[in-house]
Coordinates of C-alpha atoms in Angstrom, one line a residue:
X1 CA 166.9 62.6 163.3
X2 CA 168.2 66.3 162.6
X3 CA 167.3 68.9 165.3
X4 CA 165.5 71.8 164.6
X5 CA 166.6 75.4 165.7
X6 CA 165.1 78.7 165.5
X7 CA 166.5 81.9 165.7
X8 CA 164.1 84.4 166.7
X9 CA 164.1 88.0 168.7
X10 CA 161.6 87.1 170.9
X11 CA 158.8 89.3 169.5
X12 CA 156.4 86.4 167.7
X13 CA 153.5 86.9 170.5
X14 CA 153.5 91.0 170.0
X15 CA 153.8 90.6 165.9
X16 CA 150.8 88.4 166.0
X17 CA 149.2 89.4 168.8
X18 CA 148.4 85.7 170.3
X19 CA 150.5 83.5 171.7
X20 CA 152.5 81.3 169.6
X21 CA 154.4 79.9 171.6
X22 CA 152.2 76.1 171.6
X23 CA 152.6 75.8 167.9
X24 CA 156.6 75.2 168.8
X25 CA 155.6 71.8 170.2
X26 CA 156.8 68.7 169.1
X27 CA 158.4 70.9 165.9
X28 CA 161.0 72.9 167.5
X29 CA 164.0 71.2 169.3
X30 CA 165.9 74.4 170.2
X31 CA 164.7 78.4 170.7
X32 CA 167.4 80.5 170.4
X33 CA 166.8 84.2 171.3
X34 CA 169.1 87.5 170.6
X35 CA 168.7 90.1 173.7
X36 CA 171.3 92.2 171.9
X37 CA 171.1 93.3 175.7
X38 CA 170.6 92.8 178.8
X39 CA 169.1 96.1 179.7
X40 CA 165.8 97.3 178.6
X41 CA 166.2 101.3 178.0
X42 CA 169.9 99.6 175.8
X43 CA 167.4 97.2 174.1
X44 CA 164.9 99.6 173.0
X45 CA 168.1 101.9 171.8
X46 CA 169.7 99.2 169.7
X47 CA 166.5 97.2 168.1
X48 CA 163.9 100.9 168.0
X49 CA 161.4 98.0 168.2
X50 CA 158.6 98.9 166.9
X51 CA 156.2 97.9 169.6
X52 CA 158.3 100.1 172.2
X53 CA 158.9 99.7 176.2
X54 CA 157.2 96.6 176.5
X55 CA 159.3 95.0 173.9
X56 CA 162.1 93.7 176.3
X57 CA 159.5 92.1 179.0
X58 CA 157.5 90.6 175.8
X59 CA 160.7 88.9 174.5
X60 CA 161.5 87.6 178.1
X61 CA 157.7 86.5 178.6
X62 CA 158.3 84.3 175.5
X63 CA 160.9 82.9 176.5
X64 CA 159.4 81.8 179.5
X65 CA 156.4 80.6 177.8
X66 CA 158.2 79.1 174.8
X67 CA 159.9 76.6 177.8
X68 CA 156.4 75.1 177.9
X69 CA 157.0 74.1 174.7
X70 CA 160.9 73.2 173.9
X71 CA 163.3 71.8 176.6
X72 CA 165.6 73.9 175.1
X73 CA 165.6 77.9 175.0
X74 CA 168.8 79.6 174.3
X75 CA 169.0 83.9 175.4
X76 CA 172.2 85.3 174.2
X77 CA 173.7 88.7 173.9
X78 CA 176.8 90.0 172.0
X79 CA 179.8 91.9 173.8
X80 CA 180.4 95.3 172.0
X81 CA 184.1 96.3 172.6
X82 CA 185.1 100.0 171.1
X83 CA 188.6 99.6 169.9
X84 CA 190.8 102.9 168.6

């Protein structure tokens, strides 16, 4: 009865280089995915992915693909604020 959640950056398909996105049925309850941005030039800043431009779109075509898979697919992003 517990729920299972997993955290990811989006990245699985490019670090394996298939799509992994079917083994998450029936397994995975929730996908929860960091953006860190909304922006892809302020992604690739912050994460210097290793797999470069097409690391933003790649994380957002999992998640579209993942939604095959798990009702539920969480994107969030965090708020900076500079204070002084």
């Amino acid at each position: 009865g517990k729920k299972i959640r997993v955290n990811t950056n989006g990245l699985a398909n490019l670090i394996h280089g298939k799509d992994v996105t079917p083994m998450f049925e029936g397994i995975v309850d929730v996908v929860s995915i960091s953006l860190n941005t909304p922006d892809p030039e302020e992604y690739l800043r912050l994460t210097r992915s290793r797999f470069g431009k097409g690391s933003f779109e790649a994380m957002l075509a999992f998640a579209r693909d993942v939604k095959k898979y798990v009702s539920s697919v969480v994107l969030t992003t965090v708020e900076i604020t500079n204070t002084i």
